[in-house]
Amino acid sequence: MAKPYSPGHIGAVASNFTEMRLAGAVKQRLVELVCEEIERLVPDMEQATLAQDAERKTLDDPHRTRLNYNRTRELMIDQINAVDSVGSAAVQGGIEHIERHLATLVKHAEAAAEKDRVATIKPRHLEIAVQGMGLEGGDEADQVVEAVQTEDFVVSQGGGVLTESSLLSLARTHAKMPVTKDAVEELLETYYMVVEQLESDIRKHAQLGGNPVQFIEAIGRMKTLMSLGWMRAMLSKAAESARERGYKRIDVEQIVNIDPFETN
């Protein structure tokens, strides 16, 4: 029988997911729970592996095709300078990171293809994703915003897509400085708020007897939002505020101090 994980090892792994201290009894119980989960997991994986290939002799992940372990390890070895070798944990972490990066690229390219109303991701769609993620040129140290792994914010961008990560590229173009992740999140939340308010104004002014001038103005403001004119104006004002304070990047402080409706 294989030896179970040690409580110290499980505690060290679990500490990645919490800043709270784990009692010794909790670590021991976690060992038992993790081993019980392996007992449930492996038979299911074994059955699914054989369902795909009845002759297979090696347990596989039947639900996902992963990057090749050895090839990834070799590529990582080519890049190391200060250490002598690459451990299995580093390879596994590298695979997970690269797969997330690949998923983000494909997701953004897919959004661009959907905008073109085609069912095939073509080179131009991938290039839109690359540009939107800020992967071409520039100092990587300035890339404060990380690629979003789950819910991405996507709107029209003259043939491209805008995500939290691609706001970095927009900031470089219109604000000439990087933007923090907190600032991006605040900016997108503010965008949603402004859109919701404008939708309410449009519905109100569209009612019979409403002021047609106000209705037209509301439509105009919505067009500005959807063409990203509002986003560019917000970034430009935030960058101006940051420079006045001697900052080198746009933070949430600059976003919250701008009246979003005046910008629009």
mmCIF file of C-alpha atoms in Angstrom:
data_model
loop_
_atom_site.group_PDB
_atom_site.id
_atom_site.type_symbol
_atom_site.label_atom_id
_atom_site.label_comp_id
_atom_site.label_asym_id
_atom_site.label_seq_id
_atom_site.Cartn_x
_atom_site.Cartn_y
_atom_site.Cartn_z
ATOM 1 C CA MET A 1 0.000 0.000 0.000
ATOM 2 C CA ALA A 2 1.193 3.491 -0.822
ATOM 3 C CA LYS A 3 1.875 5.780 2.105
ATOM 4 C CA PRO A 4 -0.624 8.660 2.449
ATOM 5 C CA TYR A 5 0.461 12.276 2.253
ATOM 6 C CA SER A 6 2.045 13.628 5.405
ATOM 7 C CA PRO A 7 0.053 16.221 7.371
ATOM 8 C CA GLY A 8 2.951 18.664 6.994
ATOM 9 C CA HIS A 9 2.936 18.330 3.210
ATOM 10 C CA ILE A 10 -0.830 18.681 2.929
ATOM 11 C CA GLY A 11 -0.652 21.676 5.276
ATOM 12 C CA ALA A 12 1.985 23.320 3.060
ATOM 13 C CA VAL A 13 -0.131 22.742 -0.055
ATOM 14 C CA ALA A 14 -3.321 23.927 1.650
ATOM 15 C CA SER A 15 -1.550 27.101 2.816
ATOM 16 C CA ASN A 16 -1.570 28.239 -0.828
ATOM 17 C CA PHE A 17 -5.340 28.604 -0.578
ATOM 18 C CA THR A 18 -5.679 30.444 2.742
ATOM 19 C CA GLU A 19 -3.842 32.974 4.878
ATOM 20 C CA MET A 20 -5.223 31.407 8.060
ATOM 21 C CA ARG A 21 -3.268 29.009 10.252
ATOM 22 C CA LEU A 22 -4.228 25.331 10.048
ATOM 23 C CA ALA A 23 -4.472 23.337 13.272
ATOM 24 C CA GLY A 24 -2.633 20.013 13.398
ATOM 25 C CA ALA A 25 -5.888 18.061 13.598
ATOM 26 C CA VAL A 26 -7.167 19.910 10.537
ATOM 27 C CA LYS A 27 -4.080 18.917 8.538
ATOM 28 C CA GLN A 28 -4.547 15.266 9.533
ATOM 29 C CA ARG A 29 -8.227 15.360 8.552
ATOM 30 C CA LEU A 30 -7.327 16.964 5.225
ATOM 31 C CA VAL A 31 -4.972 14.037 4.552
ATOM 32 C CA GLU A 32 -7.861 11.610 5.089
ATOM 33 C CA LEU A 33 -10.241 13.630 2.911
ATOM 34 C CA VAL A 34 -7.733 13.972 0.061
ATOM 35 C CA CYS A 35 -6.964 10.243 0.103
ATOM 36 C CA GLU A 36 -10.694 9.463 0.078
ATOM 37 C CA GLU A 37 -11.087 11.699 -2.970
ATOM 38 C CA ILE A 38 -8.308 9.809 -4.775
ATOM 39 C CA GLU A 39 -10.159 6.567 -4.002
ATOM 40 C CA ARG A 40 -13.231 7.995 -5.732
ATOM 41 C CA LEU A 41 -11.379 9.666 -8.579
ATOM 42 C CA VAL A 42 -9.050 6.963 -9.898
ATOM 43 C CA PRO A 43 -11.629 4.214 -10.601
ATOM 44 C CA ASP A 44 -13.714 6.738 -12.574
ATOM 45 C CA MET A 45 -10.663 7.871 -14.535
ATOM 46 C CA GLU A 46 -9.685 4.257 -15.168
ATOM 47 C CA GLN A 47 -13.128 3.404 -16.519
ATOM 48 C CA ALA A 48 -13.237 6.497 -18.735
ATOM 49 C CA THR A 49 -9.694 5.824 -20.018
ATOM 50 C CA LEU A 50 -10.611 2.291 -21.107
ATOM 51 C CA ALA A 51 -13.858 3.532 -22.639
ATOM 52 C CA GLN A 52 -11.773 5.652 -24.993
ATOM 53 C CA ASP A 53 -9.149 2.983 -25.677
ATOM 54 C CA ALA A 54 -9.819 -0.554 -24.418
ATOM 55 C CA GLU A 55 -6.191 -1.571 -25.075
ATOM 56 C CA ARG A 56 -4.629 1.268 -23.123
ATOM 57 C CA LYS A 57 -2.353 0.240 -20.232
ATOM 58 C CA THR A 58 -1.677 3.695 -18.757
ATOM 59 C CA LEU A 59 -4.147 5.771 -16.781
ATOM 60 C CA ASP A 60 -4.979 8.955 -18.666
ATOM 61 C CA ASP A 61 -7.050 12.089 -18.174
ATOM 62 C CA PRO A 62 -9.961 11.178 -20.458
ATOM 63 C CA HIS A 63 -11.623 14.552 -20.133
ATOM 64 C CA ARG A 64 -8.765 16.747 -21.289
ATOM 65 C CA THR A 65 -5.824 16.729 -23.667
ATOM 66 C CA ARG A 66 -2.808 18.245 -21.934
ATOM 67 C CA LEU A 67 0.393 19.770 -23.250
ATOM 68 C CA ASN A 68 3.155 17.191 -23.597
ATOM 69 C CA TYR A 69 5.039 16.938 -20.295
ATOM 70 C CA ASN A 70 8.516 16.112 -21.656
ATOM 71 C CA ARG A 71 8.373 18.681 -24.465
ATOM 72 C CA THR A 72 7.260 21.380 -22.036
ATOM 73 C CA ARG A 73 10.051 20.425 -19.631
ATOM 74 C CA GLU A 74 12.656 20.633 -22.425
ATOM 75 C CA LEU A 75 11.409 24.055 -23.487
ATOM 76 C CA MET A 76 11.555 25.264 -19.888
ATOM 77 C CA ILE A 77 15.098 23.919 -19.475
ATOM 78 C CA ASP A 78 16.160 25.983 -22.498
ATOM 79 C CA GLN A 79 15.109 29.151 -20.642
ATOM 80 C CA ILE A 80 16.638 28.668 -17.184
ATOM 81 C CA ASN A 81 19.792 30.578 -16.208
ATOM 82 C CA ALA A 82 20.237 30.730 -12.435
ATOM 83 C CA VAL A 83 19.189 27.157 -11.554
ATOM 84 C CA ASP A 84 20.450 23.800 -12.823
ATOM 85 C CA SER A 85 17.287 21.819 -13.520
ATOM 86 C CA VAL A 86 13.478 21.937 -13.742
ATOM 87 C CA GLY A 87 11.453 19.914 -11.225
ATOM 88 C CA SER A 88 8.185 18.139 -11.908
ATOM 89 C CA ALA A 89 6.201 20.688 -9.866
ATOM 90 C CA ALA A 90 7.622 23.464 -12.050
ATOM 91 C CA VAL A 91 6.690 21.560 -15.213
ATOM 92 C CA GLN A 92 3.148 20.962 -13.971
ATOM 93 C CA GLY A 93 2.833 24.620 -13.003
ATOM 94 C CA GLY A 94 4.234 25.648 -16.380
ATOM 95 C CA ILE A 95 1.782 23.423 -18.229
ATOM 96 C CA GLU A 96 -1.159 24.881 -16.312
ATOM 97 C CA HIS A 97 0.042 28.441 -16.997
ATOM 98 C CA ILE A 98 0.614 27.853 -20.705
ATOM 99 C CA GLU A 99 -2.735 26.110 -21.101
ATOM 100 C CA ARG A 100 -4.477 29.092 -19.457
ATOM 101 C CA HIS A 101 -2.575 31.393 -21.799
ATOM 102 C CA LEU A 102 -3.577 29.275 -24.802
ATOM 103 C CA ALA A 103 -7.206 29.254 -23.658
ATOM 104 C CA THR A 104 -7.195 33.047 -23.347
ATOM 105 C CA LEU A 105 -5.716 33.481 -26.833
ATOM 106 C CA VAL A 106 -8.290 31.152 -28.365
ATOM 107 C CA LYS A 107 -11.171 32.721 -26.456
ATOM 108 C CA HIS A 108 -10.269 36.220 -27.629
ATOM 109 C CA ALA A 109 -9.730 35.027 -31.212
ATOM 110 C CA GLU A 110 -13.074 33.234 -31.074
ATOM 111 C CA ALA A 111 -14.775 36.467 -29.992
ATOM 112 C CA ALA A 112 -13.217 38.244 -32.968
ATOM 113 C CA ALA A 113 -14.417 35.482 -35.311
ATOM 114 C CA GLU A 114 -17.933 35.691 -33.873
ATOM 115 C CA LYS A 115 -17.902 39.426 -34.526
ATOM 116 C CA ASP A 116 -17.113 38.667 -38.177
ATOM 117 C CA ARG A 117 -19.994 36.162 -38.122
ATOM 118 C CA VAL A 118 -17.810 33.295 -39.296
ATOM 119 C CA ALA A 119 -17.409 29.811 -37.857
ATOM 120 C CA THR A 120 -13.642 29.549 -38.393
ATOM 121 C CA ILE A 121 -10.906 31.307 -36.413
ATOM 122 C CA LYS A 122 -8.617 32.766 -39.042
ATOM 123 C CA PRO A 123 -5.143 34.346 -38.749
ATOM 124 C CA ARG A 124 -6.598 37.855 -38.613
ATOM 125 C CA HIS A 125 -8.729 36.882 -35.627
ATOM 126 C CA LEU A 126 -5.708 35.529 -33.792
ATOM 127 C CA GLU A 127 -3.771 38.713 -34.546
ATOM 128 C CA ILE A 128 -6.635 40.756 -33.095
ATOM 129 C CA ALA A 129 -6.368 38.658 -29.933
ATOM 130 C CA VAL A 130 -2.580 39.092 -29.800
ATOM 131 C CA GLN A 131 -2.853 42.859 -30.178
ATOM 132 C CA GLY A 132 -5.733 43.071 -27.728
ATOM 133 C CA MET A 133 -3.750 41.187 -25.095
ATOM 134 C CA GLY A 134 -0.794 43.535 -25.530
ATOM 135 C CA LEU A 135 1.600 40.747 -26.566
ATOM 136 C CA GLU A 136 3.333 42.710 -29.320
ATOM 137 C CA GLY A 137 6.197 44.994 -28.325
ATOM 138 C CA GLY A 138 6.546 47.096 -25.189
ATOM 139 C CA ASP A 139 8.171 46.432 -21.838
ATOM 140 C CA GLU A 140 6.732 43.307 -20.260
ATOM 141 C CA ALA A 141 7.320 44.843 -16.831
ATOM 142 C CA ASP A 142 4.570 47.333 -17.626
ATOM 143 C CA GLN A 143 2.010 44.600 -18.184
ATOM 144 C CA VAL A 144 0.247 45.075 -14.877
ATOM 145 C CA VAL A 145 -3.019 43.558 -16.019
ATOM 146 C CA GLU A 146 -2.962 39.765 -16.304
ATOM 147 C CA ALA A 147 -4.970 37.787 -18.812
ATOM 148 C CA VAL A 148 -8.369 37.035 -17.411
ATOM 149 C CA GLN A 149 -8.992 33.323 -16.948
ATOM 150 C CA THR A 150 -12.774 33.308 -16.662
ATOM 151 C CA GLU A 151 -15.273 36.045 -17.437
ATOM 152 C CA ASP A 152 -13.898 38.423 -20.067
ATOM 153 C CA PHE A 153 -15.440 41.768 -20.907
ATOM 154 C CA VAL A 154 -15.943 41.970 -24.679
ATOM 155 C CA VAL A 155 -17.327 44.888 -26.709
ATOM 156 C CA SER A 156 -16.858 46.336 -30.171
ATOM 157 C CA GLN A 157 -13.470 47.846 -30.863
ATOM 158 C CA GLY A 158 -13.548 48.660 -34.537
ATOM 159 C CA GLY A 159 -13.084 45.033 -35.540
ATOM 160 C CA GLY A 160 -11.319 43.909 -32.365
ATOM 161 C CA VAL A 161 -12.215 42.894 -28.849
ATOM 162 C CA LEU A 162 -11.718 44.538 -25.499
ATOM 163 C CA THR A 163 -10.994 42.487 -22.400
ATOM 164 C CA GLU A 164 -9.589 43.369 -18.998
ATOM 165 C CA SER A 165 -6.164 42.386 -20.256
ATOM 166 C CA SER A 166 -6.453 44.317 -23.513
ATOM 167 C CA LEU A 167 -7.262 47.508 -21.585
ATOM 168 C CA LEU A 168 -3.509 47.594 -20.981
ATOM 169 C CA SER A 169 -2.953 48.019 -24.698
ATOM 170 C CA LEU A 170 -5.653 50.693 -24.870
ATOM 171 C CA ALA A 171 -4.060 52.505 -21.935
ATOM 172 C CA ARG A 172 -0.688 52.523 -23.652
ATOM 173 C CA THR A 173 -2.229 54.002 -26.792
ATOM 174 C CA HIS A 174 -4.422 56.660 -25.226
ATOM 175 C CA ALA A 175 -3.003 57.165 -21.748
ATOM 176 C CA LYS A 176 0.650 56.279 -22.445
ATOM 177 C CA MET A 177 0.977 54.397 -19.150
ATOM 178 C CA PRO A 178 0.050 51.028 -17.594
ATOM 179 C CA VAL A 179 -3.074 50.424 -15.532
ATOM 180 C CA THR A 180 -3.421 48.240 -12.437
ATOM 181 C CA LYS A 181 -5.814 45.281 -12.233
ATOM 182 C CA ASP A 182 -7.889 47.010 -9.531
ATOM 183 C CA ALA A 183 -8.234 50.074 -11.740
ATOM 184 C CA VAL A 184 -9.375 47.970 -14.687
ATOM 185 C CA GLU A 185 -11.994 46.210 -12.568
ATOM 186 C CA GLU A 186 -13.259 49.570 -11.282
ATOM 187 C CA LEU A 187 -13.318 50.949 -14.830
ATOM 188 C CA LEU A 188 -15.390 48.035 -16.131
ATOM 189 C CA GLU A 189 -17.806 48.223 -13.192
ATOM 190 C CA THR A 190 -18.234 51.939 -13.862
ATOM 191 C CA TYR A 191 -18.841 51.184 -17.541
ATOM 192 C CA TYR A 192 -21.636 48.780 -16.662
ATOM 193 C CA MET A 193 -23.155 51.387 -14.347
ATOM 194 C CA VAL A 194 -23.130 54.050 -17.059
ATOM 195 C CA VAL A 195 -24.603 51.668 -19.640
ATOM 196 C CA GLU A 196 -27.404 50.716 -17.249
ATOM 197 C CA GLN A 197 -28.216 54.362 -16.566
ATOM 198 C CA LEU A 198 -28.223 55.223 -20.275
ATOM 199 C CA GLU A 199 -30.479 52.287 -21.076
ATOM 200 C CA SER A 200 -32.892 53.581 -18.448
ATOM 201 C CA ASP A 201 -32.742 57.097 -19.940
ATOM 202 C CA ILE A 202 -33.359 55.784 -23.448
ATOM 203 C CA ARG A 203 -36.383 53.768 -22.343
ATOM 204 C CA LYS A 204 -37.757 56.774 -20.450
ATOM 205 C CA HIS A 205 -37.289 59.249 -23.295
ATOM 206 C CA ALA A 206 -38.604 56.775 -25.854
ATOM 207 C CA GLN A 207 -42.001 56.728 -24.153
ATOM 208 C CA LEU A 208 -44.801 58.480 -25.965
ATOM 209 C CA GLY A 209 -44.637 62.198 -25.219
ATOM 210 C CA GLY A 210 -40.993 62.114 -24.156
ATOM 211 C CA ASN A 211 -38.586 64.849 -25.156
ATOM 212 C CA PRO A 212 -37.078 63.788 -28.549
ATOM 213 C CA VAL A 213 -33.979 65.930 -27.963
ATOM 214 C CA GLN A 214 -33.150 64.079 -24.758
ATOM 215 C CA PHE A 215 -33.791 60.759 -26.520
ATOM 216 C CA ILE A 216 -31.347 61.641 -29.325
ATOM 217 C CA GLU A 217 -28.739 62.800 -26.818
ATOM 218 C CA ALA A 218 -29.053 59.526 -24.899
ATOM 219 C CA ILE A 219 -28.629 57.521 -28.121
ATOM 220 C CA GLY A 220 -25.546 59.572 -28.940
ATOM 221 C CA ARG A 221 -24.025 58.870 -25.529
ATOM 222 C CA MET A 222 -24.709 55.144 -25.960
ATOM 223 C CA LYS A 223 -22.938 55.190 -29.342
ATOM 224 C CA THR A 224 -19.946 56.817 -27.669
ATOM 225 C CA LEU A 225 -19.909 54.064 -25.058
ATOM 226 C CA MET A 226 -20.099 51.255 -27.576
ATOM 227 C CA SER A 227 -17.361 52.752 -29.782
ATOM 228 C CA LEU A 228 -15.106 52.967 -26.695
ATOM 229 C CA GLY A 229 -14.896 56.742 -26.869
ATOM 230 C CA TRP A 230 -15.997 56.813 -23.224
ATOM 231 C CA MET A 231 -13.308 54.296 -22.236
ATOM 232 C CA ARG A 232 -10.582 56.285 -24.020
ATOM 233 C CA ALA A 233 -11.721 59.512 -22.367
ATOM 234 C CA MET A 234 -11.732 57.877 -18.930
ATOM 235 C CA LEU A 235 -8.223 56.499 -19.446
ATOM 236 C CA SER A 236 -6.917 59.840 -20.691
ATOM 237 C CA LYS A 237 -8.351 61.713 -17.700
ATOM 238 C CA ALA A 238 -7.096 59.076 -15.280
ATOM 239 C CA ALA A 239 -3.614 59.242 -16.809
ATOM 240 C CA GLU A 240 -3.595 63.034 -16.539
ATOM 241 C CA SER A 241 -4.564 62.777 -12.865
ATOM 242 C CA ALA A 242 -1.881 60.147 -12.230
ATOM 243 C CA ARG A 243 0.840 62.276 -13.842
ATOM 244 C CA GLU A 244 -0.170 65.307 -11.813
ATOM 245 C CA ARG A 245 0.445 63.230 -8.681
ATOM 246 C CA GLY A 246 3.727 61.842 -9.935
ATOM 247 C CA TYR A 247 2.415 58.290 -10.410
ATOM 248 C CA LYS A 248 3.771 55.971 -13.087
ATOM 249 C CA ARG A 249 0.562 53.992 -13.549
ATOM 250 C CA ILE A 250 -3.191 54.405 -13.352
ATOM 251 C CA ASP A 251 -4.633 53.038 -10.111
ATOM 252 C CA VAL A 252 -8.183 52.759 -8.782
ATOM 253 C CA GLU A 253 -7.818 56.161 -7.067
ATOM 254 C CA GLN A 254 -7.772 57.929 -10.427
ATOM 255 C CA ILE A 255 -10.817 56.059 -11.738
ATOM 256 C CA VAL A 256 -13.108 56.698 -8.754
ATOM 257 C CA ASN A 257 -12.334 60.431 -8.779
ATOM 258 C CA ILE A 258 -13.665 60.923 -12.322
ATOM 259 C CA ASP A 259 -17.343 61.690 -12.949
ATOM 260 C CA PRO A 260 -18.219 58.970 -15.503
ATOM 261 C CA PHE A 261 -21.283 60.843 -16.752
ATOM 262 C CA GLU A 262 -19.314 64.008 -17.507
ATOM 263 C CA THR A 263 -16.843 61.890 -19.451
ATOM 264 C CA ASN A 264 -19.685 60.401 -21.425
#
